[in-house]
XYZ file of C-alpha atoms in Angstrom:
407
model
C -5.557 21.553 -16.205
C -6.560 19.051 -13.514
C -9.080 16.395 -14.762
C -12.666 17.089 -13.950
C -14.689 13.883 -13.540
C -17.958 15.415 -14.327
C -16.633 16.999 -17.503
C -15.051 13.516 -18.501
C -18.575 11.816 -18.011
C -20.264 13.895 -20.047
C -17.536 13.499 -22.823
C -17.867 9.710 -22.456
C -21.528 10.252 -23.140
C -20.529 11.949 -26.493
C -18.368 9.528 -27.417
C -20.678 6.476 -26.975
C -23.236 8.427 -29.066
C -20.763 9.182 -31.870
C -19.773 5.413 -31.899
C -23.745 4.280 -32.098
C -24.016 6.612 -35.296
C -21.247 4.328 -37.031
C -17.985 5.360 -35.899
C -15.670 2.764 -37.369
C -12.460 1.397 -39.293
C -12.314 -1.329 -41.883
C -11.518 -4.629 -40.439
C -12.294 -3.931 -36.895
C -15.816 -5.143 -35.724
C -18.291 -2.850 -33.764
C -17.546 -5.414 -30.614
C -14.197 -5.275 -30.672
C -14.423 -1.486 -30.701
C -16.955 -1.913 -27.825
C -14.346 -4.132 -25.860
C -11.617 -1.699 -26.440
C -13.685 1.168 -24.774
C -14.497 -0.874 -21.899
C -10.966 -1.442 -21.513
C -9.955 2.068 -21.642
C -12.786 3.315 -19.419
C -11.815 0.792 -16.698
C -7.931 1.527 -16.859
C -7.947 5.347 -17.052
C -11.657 6.322 -16.068
C -12.076 8.505 -19.039
C -13.146 8.111 -22.714
C -10.742 7.339 -25.485
C -10.228 9.750 -28.538
C -11.080 8.194 -31.829
C -7.514 7.184 -32.860
C -6.845 5.510 -29.308
C -9.819 3.693 -29.637
C -9.226 2.421 -33.113
C -5.758 1.619 -32.152
C -7.049 -0.318 -29.394
C -9.372 -2.144 -31.327
C -6.835 -2.849 -33.854
C -4.790 -4.956 -31.365
C -7.475 -6.566 -29.757
C -8.373 -8.093 -33.374
C -4.930 -9.166 -33.765
C -5.373 -11.002 -30.481
C -2.698 -8.577 -28.696
C -4.536 -7.450 -25.343
C -1.422 -6.388 -23.653
C -0.897 -3.684 -26.364
C -4.235 -2.425 -26.337
C -4.099 -2.100 -22.262
C -0.905 -0.247 -22.409
C -2.184 2.182 -24.637
C -4.842 2.764 -22.480
C -2.620 3.023 -19.533
C -0.397 5.659 -21.396
C -3.498 8.108 -20.772
C -2.524 10.455 -18.058
C -5.569 9.644 -16.356
C -4.597 5.931 -15.157
C -1.852 7.590 -12.985
C -3.616 10.799 -11.825
C -7.312 9.258 -11.641
C -7.214 5.490 -11.321
C -4.078 4.661 -9.376
C -4.419 7.872 -7.182
C -7.763 7.124 -5.886
C -6.754 3.280 -5.703
C -3.912 3.849 -3.402
C -5.081 6.678 -1.401
C -7.079 4.852 1.146
C -4.200 2.890 1.995
C -2.607 5.913 3.250
C -5.118 6.778 5.963
C -6.640 5.435 9.229
C -10.225 6.421 7.753
C -9.434 4.885 4.100
C -10.746 7.770 2.721
C -10.011 8.431 -1.241
C -10.384 12.456 -0.923
C -6.801 13.207 0.105
C -4.211 14.948 -1.304
C -1.245 13.560 -3.035
C 1.519 12.727 -0.884
C 4.772 10.808 -0.848
C 3.436 7.461 -0.036
C 0.798 7.553 -3.052
C 3.352 9.122 -5.480
C 6.074 6.328 -4.306
C 3.447 3.443 -5.323
C 2.154 5.414 -8.629
C 5.879 5.566 -9.779
C 6.645 2.065 -8.939
C 3.558 0.949 -10.993
C 4.189 3.136 -13.891
C 7.820 2.314 -14.104
C 7.178 -1.637 -13.777
C 9.428 -2.025 -10.785
C 9.326 -5.009 -8.656
C 6.358 -3.940 -6.527
C 7.152 -5.875 -3.212
C 9.904 -2.890 -2.705
C 7.121 -0.474 -1.914
C 7.441 -2.275 1.571
C 11.333 -2.270 2.083
C 13.177 -0.607 -0.735
C 15.163 2.786 -0.006
C 13.018 4.707 -2.573
C 10.590 7.373 -2.691
C 9.120 9.201 -5.794
C 9.344 13.338 -5.607
C 8.569 15.846 -8.112
C 11.659 16.571 -10.876
C 13.579 19.391 -9.409
C 13.417 21.041 -13.072
C 9.938 21.694 -12.248
C 10.840 24.363 -9.706
C 8.292 23.166 -7.228
C 8.663 23.443 -3.546
C 11.526 21.230 -2.466
C 10.789 17.505 -0.820
C 10.054 18.400 3.048
C 10.024 15.737 5.633
C 7.693 18.426 7.807
C 5.106 19.324 5.016
C 3.357 17.973 2.145
C 3.665 21.122 -0.035
C 5.623 19.636 -3.096
C 2.888 17.048 -3.898
C 0.232 19.332 -3.047
C 1.599 21.800 -5.868
C 2.043 18.838 -7.970
C -1.676 18.168 -7.866
C -3.186 21.589 -7.797
C -0.840 22.196 -10.943
C -2.196 19.312 -12.956
C 1.509 18.355 -13.673
C 1.845 15.229 -15.572
C 2.633 12.267 -13.338
C 3.961 10.282 -16.148
C 7.021 12.659 -16.455
C 6.938 14.933 -13.226
C 7.491 12.037 -10.513
C 11.393 10.896 -10.294
C 12.445 7.883 -7.960
C 15.193 9.199 -5.338
C 16.936 7.280 -2.546
C 14.521 7.905 0.620
C 17.520 8.063 2.649
C 18.882 11.156 0.846
C 15.628 13.368 1.417
C 14.156 12.434 4.766
C 17.276 11.826 6.834
C 16.718 8.028 7.836
C 19.610 5.890 7.765
C 19.667 3.656 4.710
C 18.825 0.639 6.787
C 16.004 2.128 8.482
C 13.970 2.895 5.151
C 11.290 0.526 4.308
C 9.499 1.684 1.639
C 5.978 3.646 2.168
C 6.260 2.628 5.836
C 8.537 5.007 6.422
C 7.348 7.807 4.094
C 6.020 10.995 5.601
C 2.402 10.468 4.904
C 2.700 6.975 6.312
C 4.223 8.221 9.466
C 1.945 10.927 10.304
C -1.162 8.461 10.269
C 0.372 5.317 11.572
C 3.440 6.367 13.709
C 1.861 9.219 15.429
C 0.654 8.797 19.131
C -0.221 5.405 20.086
C 2.137 2.088 20.252
C 3.095 1.945 16.586
C 0.781 -0.991 16.236
C -1.338 0.618 13.815
C 1.555 0.835 11.308
C 1.614 -3.268 11.428
C -2.235 -3.642 11.594
C -2.575 -1.054 8.300
C 0.156 -2.408 6.270
C -1.254 -6.065 7.198
C -5.014 -4.767 5.950
C -3.733 -2.883 3.096
C -1.103 -5.067 1.641
C -1.947 -8.661 2.427
C -5.778 -8.097 2.561
C -5.968 -9.445 6.100
C -7.147 -7.498 9.205
C -6.417 -8.967 12.480
C -9.762 -10.600 13.015
C -9.044 -12.690 10.020
C -5.280 -13.786 11.983
C -6.366 -14.395 15.068
C -4.669 -17.608 16.619
C -4.550 -18.367 20.548
C -2.118 -21.177 19.949
C 0.937 -18.776 19.532
C 3.095 -18.356 22.631
C 2.377 -14.728 24.687
C 5.996 -14.144 25.625
C 6.305 -11.005 23.609
C 2.857 -9.141 24.529
C 3.833 -5.709 26.005
C 2.976 -4.202 29.478
C 0.167 -2.212 28.397
C -2.267 -5.003 27.215
C -4.234 -6.129 30.398
C -4.298 -10.157 31.097
C -7.509 -9.549 33.016
C -9.634 -6.765 31.167
C -12.637 -5.941 33.175
C -11.333 -8.416 35.878
C -11.883 -11.309 33.539
C -8.736 -12.917 32.389
C -11.014 -15.309 29.728
C -11.286 -12.039 27.785
C -7.339 -12.087 27.453
C -6.947 -15.768 26.982
C -9.655 -16.048 24.219
C -9.415 -12.405 22.505
C -6.065 -10.270 23.473
C -3.929 -12.920 22.892
C -5.252 -14.187 19.624
C -4.047 -10.747 18.034
C -1.394 -9.579 20.268
C 0.734 -12.888 20.476
C 1.366 -12.409 16.619
C 1.059 -8.859 16.515
C 3.399 -7.565 19.310
C 6.697 -9.469 17.992
C 6.259 -8.297 14.582
C 5.280 -4.396 15.571
C 8.487 -4.363 17.541
C 10.279 -3.738 14.017
C 9.072 -0.194 14.440
C 10.276 0.233 18.192
C 12.814 2.969 17.047
C 10.159 5.113 15.135
C 7.810 8.083 15.973
C 5.984 10.851 14.610
C 7.070 14.257 16.113
C 5.044 17.249 16.116
C 3.555 20.320 18.433
C 0.694 19.415 19.823
C -0.022 22.682 21.175
C 0.675 24.763 17.944
C -0.001 22.181 15.370
C -2.853 20.002 17.184
C -3.408 18.453 13.584
C 0.293 17.472 12.914
C 0.284 19.477 9.540
C 4.006 20.153 10.237
C 5.101 16.766 12.097
C 7.972 14.835 10.713
C 8.913 11.406 11.043
C 11.747 10.734 13.887
C 14.137 7.656 14.132
C 16.224 7.121 16.983
C 19.450 5.752 15.199
C 22.695 4.490 16.601
C 23.735 6.286 19.756
C 20.499 8.349 20.070
C 18.907 7.056 23.763
C 15.396 7.792 24.820
C 15.058 9.627 28.063
C 11.918 7.392 29.290
C 13.392 3.897 28.001
C 17.229 4.458 28.593
C 17.651 2.560 25.205
C 16.934 3.577 21.538
C 13.339 2.246 21.872
C 10.685 5.134 22.012
C 8.712 6.233 25.050
C 5.528 5.010 23.427
C 6.565 0.966 23.502
C 6.588 1.436 27.290
C 3.536 3.164 27.908
C 0.716 2.072 30.263
C 3.278 -0.352 31.789
C 1.453 -0.771 34.924
C -1.474 -2.673 33.262
C 0.663 -5.930 33.729
C 4.106 -5.064 34.725
C 5.341 -8.543 34.055
C 4.541 -7.976 30.348
C 7.276 -7.763 27.771
C 9.360 -4.883 27.781
C 10.519 -3.882 24.486
C 14.568 -3.654 24.555
C 15.204 -3.078 20.829
C 13.630 -3.568 17.335
C 14.250 -7.267 16.896
C 10.998 -9.002 15.239
C 9.901 -12.486 14.992
C 7.174 -13.768 12.746
C 5.283 -16.247 14.838
C 2.937 -16.992 12.344
C 5.263 -18.891 10.402
C 3.457 -21.618 12.564
C -0.027 -22.406 13.395
C -2.914 -21.405 11.068
C -1.353 -18.309 9.810
C 1.379 -20.307 8.182
C -1.360 -20.514 5.321
C -0.289 -16.623 4.414
C 2.400 -18.143 2.644
C 5.744 -17.114 4.130
C 9.050 -17.176 1.720
C 11.036 -20.162 3.135
C 14.072 -18.329 1.818
C 13.891 -15.673 4.425
C 14.553 -16.509 8.008
C 11.509 -15.150 9.692
C 13.388 -12.615 12.055
C 15.433 -9.916 11.915
C 15.740 -6.268 12.891
C 14.235 -2.975 12.154
C 11.189 -2.238 9.828
C 13.024 -3.063 6.377
C 13.740 -6.980 6.911
C 10.048 -7.007 8.546
C 8.582 -5.244 5.265
C 10.421 -7.811 3.323
C 8.929 -10.618 5.447
C 5.350 -9.313 4.634
C 6.142 -8.412 0.731
C 7.567 -11.816 0.011
C 4.501 -13.913 1.216
C 2.088 -15.483 -0.967
C -0.675 -13.372 0.689
C 0.848 -9.891 -0.536
C 0.707 -11.468 -4.250
C -2.805 -12.432 -3.942
C -3.644 -9.280 -2.449
C -2.538 -6.904 -5.268
C -4.524 -9.352 -7.796
C -7.544 -8.972 -5.847
C -7.417 -5.411 -5.274
C -6.753 -4.588 -9.077
C -9.662 -7.117 -9.877
C -11.968 -4.938 -7.788
C -10.585 -1.388 -9.477
C -10.754 -2.691 -13.045
C -13.686 -4.941 -12.872
C -15.829 -2.944 -10.129
C -16.842 -5.770 -8.524
C -15.867 -8.576 -6.168
C -14.682 -12.090 -7.634
C -17.264 -14.733 -7.574
C -17.284 -17.782 -9.572
C -15.009 -20.351 -10.492
C -13.762 -18.286 -13.775
C -12.883 -15.404 -11.663
C -11.094 -17.655 -9.162
C -9.253 -19.408 -12.061
C -8.336 -15.890 -13.375
C -6.943 -14.393 -10.006
C -4.792 -17.767 -9.388
C -3.291 -17.568 -13.393
C -2.837 -13.814 -12.582
C -0.926 -14.236 -9.445
C 1.145 -16.539 -11.080
C 1.903 -14.062 -13.664
C 2.381 -11.312 -11.145
C 5.056 -13.547 -9.189
C 7.181 -13.666 -12.313
C 8.694 -10.067 -11.680
C 6.092 -8.395 -9.483
C 5.215 -6.155 -12.565
C 1.439 -4.811 -11.516
C 1.213 -2.999 -14.539
C 0.902 -6.262 -16.208
C -1.866 -7.421 -13.662
C -3.919 -4.286 -14.837
C -3.681 -5.378 -18.387
C -4.375 -8.867 -17.716
C -7.494 -7.966 -15.904
C -8.794 -5.182 -18.204
C -8.803 -7.853 -20.621
C -10.662 -10.225 -18.525
C -13.405 -7.855 -17.827
C -13.699 -6.327 -21.276
C -16.952 -7.569 -22.209
C -19.343 -4.580 -22.343
């Protein structure tokens, strides 16, 4: 049965009452039981059974907080409620948590569940779909039916989700896959219409925890800013020189990685793009509007500034490796330039900012507050170092639940 939060809260109150009446176990103090319950509540979002509570308490009594946290994360609600609600806002422009399960959400859940290198979500040829043995609708590049069936039937994500090569199910060449950025759900939100800058902006916001306002830099050269950006908005060139250039000089060279992608749908018959699908101009494909593989959207509003940059291909360059945004901690082992979304996703995922962002987001989700003092900052620093040793996000959840386990 699908989890009902109101029912879960009611059960939680009953369990608290039971504990108050003396539920216990020889050798396990009441204080440790309370800590175990806090850990379980924060990780799973539902109360533990008596057996699970005492098992976790015994682990905590023995100093093994990792086992205690992993026991809590074995609860199906960790995947279906905690992670699903945590990830869902990343999948849409409104950052709305009330959205159906989709291929983006399912893939991030699967990567965390299987303790894979979390950086893969931005560049690997990976997708998590329903196990074919379940008899659900097949994965489709033009609808979300399979994931809606997974959710409405309340199937356990611990076993129902299986990893597949994304290129084998969505038709993209392997070299064009970039983890969740090339999932159908992400394409529907961030490649639809527009100029594909949305995909870059929301990836930056969701996975490096910075928005464009925080990375504004007027010192970068403006040579890659496209024609659609006016150099004198409202007739005042100072607006461009002091504002527009600050974001576009860094963003446009990076968003060029998405030059061959679009989300196609029939606006007349399907205005909400319910049945649209990701589209990619592969080798040999020529866009009628541009005469190259570059999608027409990269050349729109060219009259705004005809001398602006005309996108010829999907080569990207990270201008932020110089100037103040070098503090995002770019990987010196990477070249800082390349072609296509996969290598650009790796550039983002291998940054210090990416690692720090995941740890901060887990802190907010588990501790239910913002980090605020020296102890919190020390915890974030230590946990980030732990995360960077293998990029196993499940360990971050365990470490954070232990830090915030006091009732």
